[in-house]
Amino acid sequence: MKTLQLNLIINLLFLPSSFQAQTYGNEWIDYSQTYYHFNIFNNGIYQLDYATLDSAGVPLNTFQSENIQIFGKERELPIHIEDGGDNSIDPGDYILFYAERNDGWLDSTIYIDSSTIGNPAYSLYNDTLTYFFTWNSSTNNHRYTVETDINFSNYSSITNFITCKKEIYATQEYYDGTKDGDASISFYTAGEGWGSSKQNGAGGGHTTTLNFSTPFPYVGNGAPLAHFTGLSISASNAPNGGDNHHLQWTVGATNTELYNTTWEGYAQQICNASFSSSLLSSGFTTAKFNIIDDLGAATDYQAYQFASIEYPSEPNFNGSDNFEFEVINDPQGKVRLDITAVAYNTPLMLIHGDVPRMVPLTPNGTVHSVLIPNSSNGTNQKVI
């Protein structure tokens, strides 16, 4: 087994091209090509260099840079290659790409209803995802479009907000999901998956406080609503002549209620609620998972599994060495951001929209400025 250094240590193994195609999920494979695979277990921008590929035995002199492909999550990834302009991978050359760890993206397909996965941020089986390096004879493989426009004076700065999303998920205990009585079925039902340790709200109630990092939330004029998602599961079914579970979600220092419901038995609860961005706190915003003891049930075991807050933020990186957010289209045709508190000297910014792009994030006085072309389909673009 070879080892591959991509900012992390990951395994690189030879995958013979003679493997037979599976019925589903492997349609992207071209069995006339050779594949090398490596493992990713953290989201990030990775660098795959000449030395790594050469040490793994990749025959770099048999193909050109434009022929290179990287696959993950059953699709080809956009990549950027620094090869000195000679279309060849030589000492000092490298490939850049963005890769994600494994989460519930594929697990969701085995549920009766994919939208009811218990914990979309944490796989049922493994947090590691396999990616593939290969090459073909094409000169039109998936690449980042390299943008060069730094004429910032032609555009007004978007000074109000970008859209950030923070997630919290639990992995302490596995739950069977929705049951009929106390019996579970072999199918993957709503709420099955990993969650927090179950807590009993009977005998005084219980509160779990979740602290979301929300530095520099935008709460000024035109601030859109923030959005909260909370997934949880009940884990008891005490005889009570009716409902035996009571759940409430609240947010912010004022404990503003987002969700309040009662039910009987083993079942998933999904809270999807919007709230005023004025409830966000600079630093941390709390959400509370409250099991309320007012039904007289002997036990009321519940567990949270996943929660997220999507919110408007000022364009301030807060000294972080990595940052992900979304931008919306701007009537000017490009989105100009003036970003403060950038913590590195040579920042790299990738845009994942309808067209993957690499854009220059340039020192501009006391800020770093960037121009992001609008998406042609009007959808939000992910920025890394």
mmCIF file of C-alpha atoms in Angstrom:
data_model
loop_
_atom_site.group_PDB
_atom_site.id
_atom_site.type_symbol
_atom_site.label_atom_id
_atom_site.label_comp_id
_atom_site.label_asym_id
_atom_site.label_seq_id
_atom_site.Cartn_x
_atom_site.Cartn_y
_atom_site.Cartn_z
ATOM 1 C CA MET A 1 0.000 0.000 0.000
ATOM 2 C CA LYS A 2 1.303 3.437 -0.939
ATOM 3 C CA THR A 3 0.664 6.612 1.020
ATOM 4 C CA LEU A 4 -0.370 9.918 -0.487
ATOM 5 C CA GLN A 5 0.098 13.336 1.143
ATOM 6 C CA LEU A 6 -2.749 15.770 0.293
ATOM 7 C CA ASN A 7 -2.363 18.081 3.278
ATOM 8 C CA LEU A 8 -3.588 14.930 5.043
ATOM 9 C CA ILE A 9 -2.202 11.409 4.847
ATOM 10 C CA ILE A 10 -4.450 9.359 2.578
ATOM 11 C CA ASN A 11 -4.137 5.928 1.029
ATOM 12 C CA LEU A 12 -3.483 5.459 -2.675
ATOM 13 C CA LEU A 13 -4.100 2.047 -4.208
ATOM 14 C CA PHE A 14 -4.129 0.770 -7.766
ATOM 15 C CA LEU A 15 -7.592 -0.130 -9.039
ATOM 16 C CA PRO A 16 -7.403 -2.505 -12.027
ATOM 17 C CA SER A 17 -9.370 -1.383 -15.045
ATOM 18 C CA SER A 18 -10.753 -4.888 -15.451
ATOM 19 C CA PHE A 19 -13.281 -4.480 -12.611
ATOM 20 C CA GLN A 20 -16.810 -5.125 -13.837
ATOM 21 C CA ALA A 21 -19.434 -2.388 -13.680
ATOM 22 C CA GLN A 22 -22.052 -2.496 -10.981
ATOM 23 C CA THR A 23 -25.704 -2.005 -11.728
ATOM 24 C CA TYR A 24 -26.096 1.309 -9.913
ATOM 25 C CA GLY A 25 -23.788 4.087 -8.805
ATOM 26 C CA ASN A 26 -20.705 3.317 -10.897
ATOM 27 C CA GLU A 27 -21.928 4.558 -14.255
ATOM 28 C CA TRP A 28 -19.217 7.237 -14.221
ATOM 29 C CA ILE A 29 -16.464 4.628 -14.561
ATOM 30 C CA ASP A 30 -14.816 4.167 -17.949
ATOM 31 C CA TYR A 31 -13.344 0.666 -17.806
ATOM 32 C CA SER A 32 -10.781 1.480 -20.474
ATOM 33 C CA GLN A 33 -9.059 3.832 -17.984
ATOM 34 C CA THR A 34 -6.780 3.171 -15.013
ATOM 35 C CA TYR A 35 -7.841 4.534 -11.614
ATOM 36 C CA TYR A 36 -5.953 5.257 -8.402
ATOM 37 C CA HIS A 37 -8.000 5.833 -5.292
ATOM 38 C CA PHE A 38 -7.366 7.863 -2.147
ATOM 39 C CA ASN A 39 -9.356 8.648 0.992
ATOM 40 C CA ILE A 40 -10.641 11.992 2.275
ATOM 41 C CA PHE A 41 -12.058 12.472 5.789
ATOM 42 C CA ASN A 42 -12.113 16.278 6.108
ATOM 43 C CA ASN A 43 -13.643 18.936 3.870
ATOM 44 C CA GLY A 44 -11.052 21.175 2.280
ATOM 45 C CA ILE A 45 -8.965 22.309 -0.669
ATOM 46 C CA TYR A 46 -6.333 19.678 -1.417
ATOM 47 C CA GLN A 47 -3.049 19.734 -3.287
ATOM 48 C CA LEU A 48 -1.944 16.610 -5.162
ATOM 49 C CA ASP A 49 1.644 17.085 -6.340
ATOM 50 C CA TYR A 50 4.136 15.480 -8.686
ATOM 51 C CA ALA A 51 6.111 13.789 -5.904
ATOM 52 C CA THR A 52 3.028 12.053 -4.519
ATOM 53 C CA LEU A 53 1.879 10.773 -7.891
ATOM 54 C CA ASP A 54 5.363 9.711 -8.917
ATOM 55 C CA SER A 55 5.988 7.819 -5.676
ATOM 56 C CA ALA A 56 2.708 5.961 -6.164
ATOM 57 C CA GLY A 57 3.826 4.740 -9.561
ATOM 58 C CA VAL A 58 1.512 6.850 -11.697
ATOM 59 C CA PRO A 59 3.004 6.845 -15.252
ATOM 60 C CA LEU A 60 3.097 10.622 -15.588
ATOM 61 C CA ASN A 61 4.979 10.567 -18.887
ATOM 62 C CA THR A 62 2.158 8.710 -20.662
ATOM 63 C CA PHE A 63 -0.460 11.480 -20.537
ATOM 64 C CA GLN A 64 -0.739 15.272 -20.437
ATOM 65 C CA SER A 65 -2.140 17.631 -17.810
ATOM 66 C CA GLU A 66 -5.270 18.281 -19.838
ATOM 67 C CA ASN A 67 -6.100 14.546 -19.727
ATOM 68 C CA ILE A 68 -6.295 14.372 -15.908
ATOM 69 C CA GLN A 69 -9.573 13.735 -14.092
ATOM 70 C CA ILE A 70 -10.530 13.368 -10.414
ATOM 71 C CA PHE A 71 -13.825 11.756 -9.379
ATOM 72 C CA GLY A 72 -15.733 11.785 -6.115
ATOM 73 C CA LYS A 73 -19.360 11.280 -5.095
ATOM 74 C CA GLU A 74 -19.964 9.588 -8.468
ATOM 75 C CA ARG A 75 -19.070 12.678 -10.519
ATOM 76 C CA GLU A 76 -16.050 14.401 -12.003
ATOM 77 C CA LEU A 77 -14.648 17.194 -9.847
ATOM 78 C CA PRO A 78 -13.444 20.531 -11.209
ATOM 79 C CA ILE A 79 -9.679 20.826 -10.764
ATOM 80 C CA HIS A 80 -6.949 23.403 -11.335
ATOM 81 C CA ILE A 81 -3.485 22.328 -12.501
ATOM 82 C CA GLU A 82 -0.281 24.325 -12.028
ATOM 83 C CA ASP A 83 2.104 22.801 -14.583
ATOM 84 C CA GLY A 84 4.188 25.767 -15.711
ATOM 85 C CA GLY A 85 2.218 25.946 -18.955
ATOM 86 C CA ASP A 86 3.861 22.941 -20.627
ATOM 87 C CA ASN A 87 0.838 20.602 -20.235
ATOM 88 C CA SER A 88 2.999 18.107 -18.336
ATOM 89 C CA ILE A 89 3.178 17.116 -14.659
ATOM 90 C CA ASP A 90 6.809 17.606 -13.641
ATOM 91 C CA PRO A 91 8.662 18.172 -10.341
ATOM 92 C CA GLY A 92 7.078 21.117 -8.518
ATOM 93 C CA ASP A 93 3.767 20.845 -10.399
ATOM 94 C CA TYR A 94 0.504 20.121 -8.606
ATOM 95 C CA ILE A 95 -3.275 19.742 -8.869
ATOM 96 C CA LEU A 96 -5.754 21.668 -6.688
ATOM 97 C CA PHE A 97 -9.295 20.508 -5.949
ATOM 98 C CA TYR A 98 -12.009 20.724 -3.303
ATOM 99 C CA ALA A 99 -13.121 17.500 -1.649
ATOM 100 C CA GLU A 100 -15.597 16.603 1.080
ATOM 101 C CA ARG A 101 -15.671 13.905 3.726
ATOM 102 C CA ASN A 102 -18.386 11.304 3.714
ATOM 103 C CA ASP A 103 -21.709 12.253 5.306
ATOM 104 C CA GLY A 104 -25.272 11.086 4.746
ATOM 105 C CA TRP A 105 -25.399 12.013 1.031
ATOM 106 C CA LEU A 106 -25.543 8.366 -0.127
ATOM 107 C CA ASP A 107 -27.123 6.856 2.995
ATOM 108 C CA SER A 108 -30.260 8.911 2.345
ATOM 109 C CA THR A 109 -31.034 6.815 -0.740
ATOM 110 C CA ILE A 110 -31.740 3.707 1.364
ATOM 111 C CA TYR A 111 -34.474 5.354 3.439
ATOM 112 C CA ILE A 112 -38.132 4.891 2.636
ATOM 113 C CA ASP A 113 -38.193 8.703 2.335
ATOM 114 C CA SER A 114 -34.728 10.203 1.737
ATOM 115 C CA SER A 115 -35.748 13.495 3.390
ATOM 116 C CA THR A 116 -36.205 11.746 6.743
ATOM 117 C CA ILE A 117 -32.596 10.618 7.259
ATOM 118 C CA GLY A 118 -31.773 10.859 10.954
ATOM 119 C CA ASN A 119 -28.428 12.627 10.677
ATOM 120 C CA PRO A 120 -27.533 14.031 7.232
ATOM 121 C CA ALA A 121 -24.126 15.236 8.469
ATOM 122 C CA TYR A 122 -22.873 11.849 9.708
ATOM 123 C CA SER A 123 -22.790 8.628 7.744
ATOM 124 C CA LEU A 124 -24.313 5.455 9.100
ATOM 125 C CA TYR A 125 -21.064 3.642 8.352
ATOM 126 C CA ASN A 126 -17.936 5.724 7.707
ATOM 127 C CA ASP A 127 -16.754 9.332 7.665
ATOM 128 C CA THR A 128 -14.156 8.587 4.960
ATOM 129 C CA LEU A 129 -14.925 9.014 1.268
ATOM 130 C CA THR A 130 -12.995 7.465 -1.604
ATOM 131 C CA TYR A 131 -11.859 9.680 -4.491
ATOM 132 C CA PHE A 132 -10.280 8.571 -7.768
ATOM 133 C CA PHE A 133 -7.404 9.906 -9.878
ATOM 134 C CA THR A 134 -7.405 8.917 -13.552
ATOM 135 C CA TRP A 135 -6.719 10.210 -17.069
ATOM 136 C CA ASN A 136 -8.235 9.895 -20.530
ATOM 137 C CA SER A 137 -7.528 11.179 -24.037
ATOM 138 C CA SER A 138 -9.861 14.180 -23.808
ATOM 139 C CA THR A 139 -8.690 17.791 -23.823
ATOM 140 C CA ASN A 140 -11.985 19.059 -22.409
ATOM 141 C CA ASN A 141 -12.050 17.717 -18.855
ATOM 142 C CA HIS A 142 -13.654 19.500 -15.887
ATOM 143 C CA ARG A 143 -11.601 22.557 -14.865
ATOM 144 C CA TYR A 144 -12.025 25.717 -12.831
ATOM 145 C CA THR A 145 -12.382 28.796 -14.992
ATOM 146 C CA VAL A 146 -9.608 31.134 -13.853
ATOM 147 C CA GLU A 147 -10.900 34.684 -13.412
ATOM 148 C CA THR A 148 -8.495 37.626 -13.563
ATOM 149 C CA ASP A 149 -10.729 40.696 -13.144
ATOM 150 C CA ILE A 150 -9.539 42.915 -10.272
ATOM 151 C CA ASN A 151 -11.051 46.184 -11.539
ATOM 152 C CA PHE A 152 -12.821 46.730 -8.237
ATOM 153 C CA SER A 153 -13.574 50.396 -8.943
ATOM 154 C CA ASN A 154 -16.053 49.320 -11.638
ATOM 155 C CA TYR A 155 -18.354 47.784 -9.016
ATOM 156 C CA SER A 156 -19.920 48.794 -5.743
ATOM 157 C CA SER A 157 -19.033 46.678 -2.749
ATOM 158 C CA ILE A 158 -21.656 44.406 -1.231
ATOM 159 C CA THR A 159 -21.123 45.592 2.317
ATOM 160 C CA ASN A 160 -24.133 44.064 4.013
ATOM 161 C CA PHE A 161 -24.183 40.262 4.051
ATOM 162 C CA ILE A 162 -23.095 36.890 2.823
ATOM 163 C CA THR A 163 -24.908 33.676 3.765
ATOM 164 C CA CYS A 164 -23.278 31.299 6.229
ATOM 165 C CA LYS A 165 -24.407 27.930 7.558
ATOM 166 C CA LYS A 166 -23.268 26.301 10.774
ATOM 167 C CA GLU A 167 -24.064 22.719 11.738
ATOM 168 C CA ILE A 168 -23.989 20.727 14.953
ATOM 169 C CA TYR A 169 -24.526 16.979 14.927
ATOM 170 C CA ALA A 170 -24.339 14.185 17.495
ATOM 171 C CA THR A 171 -22.748 10.741 17.220
ATOM 172 C CA GLN A 172 -23.064 9.189 20.681
ATOM 173 C CA GLU A 173 -25.858 6.665 20.154
ATOM 174 C CA TYR A 174 -27.556 4.836 17.279
ATOM 175 C CA TYR A 175 -31.369 4.902 16.964
ATOM 176 C CA ASP A 176 -33.688 2.565 15.072
ATOM 177 C CA GLY A 177 -35.928 5.370 13.887
ATOM 178 C CA THR A 178 -39.712 5.289 13.710
ATOM 179 C CA LYS A 179 -41.234 2.121 15.167
ATOM 180 C CA ASP A 180 -44.668 0.550 15.385
ATOM 181 C CA GLY A 181 -45.095 0.028 19.093
ATOM 182 C CA ASP A 182 -41.697 -1.271 20.191
ATOM 183 C CA ALA A 183 -40.960 -3.202 16.989
ATOM 184 C CA SER A 184 -38.639 -1.896 14.279
ATOM 185 C CA ILE A 185 -38.626 -3.021 10.660
ATOM 186 C CA SER A 186 -35.750 -3.892 8.347
ATOM 187 C CA PHE A 187 -36.262 -0.777 6.205
ATOM 188 C CA TYR A 188 -34.539 2.497 7.049
ATOM 189 C CA THR A 189 -37.297 4.575 8.597
ATOM 190 C CA ALA A 190 -37.582 8.231 9.576
ATOM 191 C CA GLY A 191 -34.973 9.236 12.139
ATOM 192 C CA GLU A 192 -32.793 6.136 11.978
ATOM 193 C CA GLY A 193 -29.162 6.979 12.526
ATOM 194 C CA TRP A 194 -26.731 8.507 14.972
ATOM 195 C CA GLY A 195 -27.687 11.035 17.615
ATOM 196 C CA SER A 196 -26.933 12.313 21.098
ATOM 197 C CA SER A 197 -27.258 10.210 24.216
ATOM 198 C CA LYS A 198 -30.956 9.936 25.019
ATOM 199 C CA GLN A 199 -32.268 12.103 27.822
ATOM 200 C CA ASN A 200 -35.332 11.502 29.972
ATOM 201 C CA GLY A 201 -37.544 14.549 30.323
ATOM 202 C CA ALA A 202 -39.950 12.894 32.745
ATOM 203 C CA GLY A 203 -39.478 14.039 36.325
ATOM 204 C CA GLY A 204 -38.589 17.669 35.716
ATOM 205 C CA GLY A 205 -37.808 18.083 32.029
ATOM 206 C CA HIS A 206 -34.464 18.390 30.285
ATOM 207 C CA THR A 207 -32.667 21.052 28.207
ATOM 208 C CA THR A 208 -29.715 20.591 25.870
ATOM 209 C CA THR A 209 -28.114 23.859 24.787
ATOM 210 C CA LEU A 210 -26.401 24.004 21.395
ATOM 211 C CA ASN A 211 -23.936 26.843 20.766
ATOM 212 C CA PHE A 212 -23.582 27.875 17.137
ATOM 213 C CA SER A 213 -20.591 29.987 16.154
ATOM 214 C CA THR A 214 -22.096 33.117 14.554
ATOM 215 C CA PRO A 215 -19.442 35.854 14.539
ATOM 216 C CA PHE A 216 -20.442 39.119 12.896
ATOM 217 C CA PRO A 217 -24.062 38.328 11.984
ATOM 218 C CA TYR A 218 -25.655 40.924 9.743
ATOM 219 C CA VAL A 219 -28.654 42.496 11.456
ATOM 220 C CA GLY A 220 -28.870 45.790 9.570
ATOM 221 C CA ASN A 221 -31.313 47.111 6.980
ATOM 222 C CA GLY A 222 -32.520 44.474 4.546
ATOM 223 C CA ALA A 223 -31.252 41.581 6.615
ATOM 224 C CA PRO A 224 -33.045 38.401 5.508
ATOM 225 C CA LEU A 225 -34.489 35.896 7.928
ATOM 226 C CA ALA A 226 -32.242 33.266 9.422
ATOM 227 C CA HIS A 227 -33.319 29.620 9.235
ATOM 228 C CA PHE A 228 -33.091 26.818 11.772
ATOM 229 C CA THR A 229 -33.321 23.069 11.160
ATOM 230 C CA GLY A 230 -33.488 20.596 14.035
ATOM 231 C CA LEU A 231 -33.777 16.812 13.725
ATOM 232 C CA SER A 232 -34.507 14.596 16.709
ATOM 233 C CA ILE A 233 -35.896 11.195 17.646
ATOM 234 C CA SER A 234 -37.931 9.804 20.544
ATOM 235 C CA ALA A 235 -36.568 6.675 22.215
ATOM 236 C CA SER A 236 -39.301 5.425 24.551
ATOM 237 C CA ASN A 237 -42.986 4.547 24.494
ATOM 238 C CA ALA A 238 -44.290 4.605 28.047
ATOM 239 C CA PRO A 239 -48.021 3.703 28.343
ATOM 240 C CA ASN A 240 -49.806 6.993 28.881
ATOM 241 C CA GLY A 241 -53.190 6.729 27.221
ATOM 242 C CA GLY A 242 -52.071 9.123 24.501
ATOM 243 C CA ASP A 243 -49.117 11.403 23.824
ATOM 244 C CA ASN A 244 -46.008 10.602 25.849
ATOM 245 C CA HIS A 245 -43.453 13.017 24.371
ATOM 246 C CA HIS A 246 -43.275 16.823 24.415
ATOM 247 C CA LEU A 247 -40.583 18.760 22.537
ATOM 248 C CA GLN A 248 -39.781 22.437 22.145
ATOM 249 C CA TRP A 249 -36.977 24.147 20.186
ATOM 250 C CA THR A 250 -36.027 27.741 21.049
ATOM 251 C CA VAL A 251 -33.352 30.110 19.726
ATOM 252 C CA GLY A 252 -31.443 33.134 20.982
ATOM 253 C CA ALA A 253 -30.956 34.789 24.339
ATOM 254 C CA THR A 254 -34.702 35.444 24.547
ATOM 255 C CA ASN A 255 -35.492 31.721 24.040
ATOM 256 C CA THR A 256 -37.831 32.510 21.161
ATOM 257 C CA GLU A 257 -39.923 29.453 20.385
ATOM 258 C CA LEU A 258 -39.462 27.841 16.969
ATOM 259 C CA TYR A 259 -41.219 24.505 17.462
ATOM 260 C CA ASN A 260 -43.557 22.926 20.010
ATOM 261 C CA THR A 261 -45.262 19.557 19.604
ATOM 262 C CA THR A 262 -46.442 16.418 21.406
ATOM 263 C CA TRP A 263 -46.736 12.855 20.070
ATOM 264 C CA GLU A 264 -46.822 9.193 21.017
ATOM 265 C CA GLY A 265 -44.207 6.477 20.527
ATOM 266 C CA TYR A 266 -41.014 6.280 18.522
ATOM 267 C CA ALA A 267 -40.924 8.966 15.844
ATOM 268 C CA GLN A 268 -38.703 11.545 14.211
ATOM 269 C CA GLN A 269 -39.386 15.231 14.715
ATOM 270 C CA ILE A 270 -38.280 17.772 12.088
ATOM 271 C CA CYS A 271 -38.180 21.458 12.965
ATOM 272 C CA ASN A 272 -37.837 23.841 10.014
ATOM 273 C CA ALA A 273 -38.333 27.421 11.120
ATOM 274 C CA SER A 274 -37.290 30.912 10.060
ATOM 275 C CA PHE A 275 -36.574 33.668 12.563
ATOM 276 C CA SER A 276 -35.427 37.279 12.664
ATOM 277 C CA SER A 277 -31.696 37.789 12.295
ATOM 278 C CA SER A 278 -31.964 40.188 15.249
ATOM 279 C CA LEU A 279 -32.028 37.078 17.472
ATOM 280 C CA LEU A 280 -28.482 36.207 16.392
ATOM 281 C CA SER A 281 -25.651 37.047 18.763
ATOM 282 C CA SER A 282 -22.163 38.082 17.692
ATOM 283 C CA GLY A 283 -19.938 35.247 18.791
ATOM 284 C CA PHE A 284 -22.353 32.437 19.584
ATOM 285 C CA THR A 285 -26.086 31.955 19.117
ATOM 286 C CA THR A 286 -27.788 29.344 21.280
ATOM 287 C CA ALA A 287 -30.546 26.936 20.320
ATOM 288 C CA LYS A 288 -32.201 24.854 23.019
ATOM 289 C CA PHE A 289 -33.610 21.352 22.742
ATOM 290 C CA ASN A 290 -36.227 21.257 25.503
ATOM 291 C CA ILE A 291 -38.011 18.096 26.674
ATOM 292 C CA ILE A 292 -41.010 19.375 28.606
ATOM 293 C CA ASP A 293 -42.464 17.355 31.476
ATOM 294 C CA ASP A 294 -46.187 18.100 31.453
ATOM 295 C CA LEU A 295 -47.817 14.943 30.056
ATOM 296 C CA GLY A 296 -47.488 12.661 33.079
ATOM 297 C CA ALA A 297 -45.586 9.961 31.175
ATOM 298 C CA ALA A 298 -43.364 7.667 33.243
ATOM 299 C CA THR A 299 -40.505 8.232 30.767
ATOM 300 C CA ASP A 300 -39.904 10.636 27.906
ATOM 301 C CA TYR A 301 -36.600 9.735 26.282
ATOM 302 C CA GLN A 302 -35.523 11.897 23.348
ATOM 303 C CA ALA A 303 -32.295 12.728 21.530
ATOM 304 C CA TYR A 304 -31.276 15.442 19.110
ATOM 305 C CA GLN A 305 -29.386 14.295 16.027
ATOM 306 C CA PHE A 306 -28.679 17.281 13.790
ATOM 307 C CA ALA A 307 -29.193 21.028 13.897
ATOM 308 C CA SER A 308 -28.170 23.920 11.660
ATOM 309 C CA ILE A 309 -28.513 27.690 11.462
ATOM 310 C CA GLU A 310 -28.312 29.436 8.101
ATOM 311 C CA TYR A 311 -27.888 33.161 8.596
ATOM 312 C CA PRO A 312 -26.749 36.452 7.032
ATOM 313 C CA SER A 313 -23.204 37.407 8.001
ATOM 314 C CA GLU A 314 -20.978 40.398 7.465
ATOM 315 C CA PRO A 315 -18.108 39.674 5.038
ATOM 316 C CA ASN A 316 -15.653 39.187 7.908
ATOM 317 C CA PHE A 317 -13.497 36.038 8.089
ATOM 318 C CA ASN A 318 -12.869 36.638 11.811
ATOM 319 C CA GLY A 319 -9.255 35.485 11.466
ATOM 320 C CA SER A 320 -10.235 32.012 10.298
ATOM 321 C CA ASP A 321 -7.824 30.172 8.007
ATOM 322 C CA ASN A 322 -10.714 28.621 6.067
ATOM 323 C CA PHE A 323 -14.206 29.853 5.360
ATOM 324 C CA GLU A 324 -17.249 28.685 3.400
ATOM 325 C CA PHE A 325 -20.337 30.726 2.541
ATOM 326 C CA GLU A 326 -22.796 31.518 -0.239
ATOM 327 C CA VAL A 327 -23.408 34.623 -2.333
ATOM 328 C CA ILE A 328 -26.459 35.694 -4.299
ATOM 329 C CA ASN A 329 -26.378 37.373 -7.696
ATOM 330 C CA ASP A 330 -25.900 41.121 -7.897
ATOM 331 C CA PRO A 331 -27.591 43.446 -10.442
ATOM 332 C CA GLN A 332 -24.132 44.752 -11.390
ATOM 333 C CA GLY A 333 -23.327 41.420 -13.052
ATOM 334 C CA LYS A 334 -20.583 40.600 -10.564
ATOM 335 C CA VAL A 335 -20.548 40.403 -6.797
ATOM 336 C CA ARG A 336 -17.870 42.584 -5.236
ATOM 337 C CA LEU A 337 -16.946 41.630 -1.690
ATOM 338 C CA ASP A 338 -14.586 43.583 0.548
ATOM 339 C CA ILE A 339 -13.597 41.042 3.161
ATOM 340 C CA THR A 340 -12.031 41.901 6.501
ATOM 341 C CA ALA A 341 -9.912 39.843 8.912
ATOM 342 C CA VAL A 342 -8.411 37.522 6.290
ATOM 343 C CA ALA A 343 -5.800 35.456 8.136
ATOM 344 C CA TYR A 344 -3.406 34.452 5.355
ATOM 345 C CA ASN A 345 -1.094 36.087 2.853
ATOM 346 C CA THR A 346 -1.942 34.144 -0.320
ATOM 347 C CA PRO A 347 -5.631 33.229 -0.031
ATOM 348 C CA LEU A 348 -7.217 30.894 -2.545
ATOM 349 C CA MET A 349 -10.920 31.273 -3.386
ATOM 350 C CA LEU A 350 -12.975 28.736 -5.307
ATOM 351 C CA ILE A 351 -16.536 29.302 -6.504
ATOM 352 C CA HIS A 352 -18.933 26.388 -6.921
ATOM 353 C CA GLY A 353 -21.904 27.533 -8.964
ATOM 354 C CA ASP A 354 -23.167 26.665 -12.421
ATOM 355 C CA VAL A 355 -19.594 27.353 -13.587
ATOM 356 C CA PRO A 356 -16.750 26.409 -11.204
ATOM 357 C CA ARG A 357 -14.341 29.311 -10.926
ATOM 358 C CA MET A 358 -11.072 30.290 -9.288
ATOM 359 C CA VAL A 359 -11.086 33.990 -8.457
ATOM 360 C CA PRO A 360 -8.302 36.261 -7.163
ATOM 361 C CA LEU A 361 -8.790 37.463 -3.584
ATOM 362 C CA THR A 362 -6.605 40.564 -3.614
ATOM 363 C CA PRO A 363 -5.276 42.891 -0.877
ATOM 364 C CA ASN A 364 -7.042 46.227 -1.303
ATOM 365 C CA GLY A 365 -6.126 48.713 1.402
ATOM 366 C CA THR A 366 -7.383 47.373 4.734
ATOM 367 C CA VAL A 367 -9.458 44.608 3.139
ATOM 368 C CA HIS A 368 -9.210 41.783 0.614
ATOM 369 C CA SER A 369 -11.462 42.344 -2.406
ATOM 370 C CA VAL A 370 -12.899 39.862 -4.885
ATOM 371 C CA LEU A 371 -15.163 39.974 -7.941
ATOM 372 C CA ILE A 372 -17.421 36.943 -8.426
ATOM 373 C CA PRO A 373 -19.322 36.672 -11.732
ATOM 374 C CA ASN A 374 -23.052 36.036 -11.314
ATOM 375 C CA SER A 375 -24.383 32.551 -11.852
ATOM 376 C CA SER A 376 -26.252 32.293 -15.160
ATOM 377 C CA ASN A 377 -29.112 30.307 -13.621
ATOM 378 C CA GLY A 378 -29.700 32.693 -10.720
ATOM 379 C CA THR A 379 -28.886 30.217 -7.973
ATOM 380 C CA ASN A 380 -26.704 30.920 -4.967
ATOM 381 C CA GLN A 381 -23.021 30.103 -5.385
ATOM 382 C CA LYS A 382 -20.894 28.333 -2.777
ATOM 383 C CA VAL A 383 -17.625 30.072 -1.987
ATOM 384 C CA ILE A 384 -14.662 28.247 -0.456
#
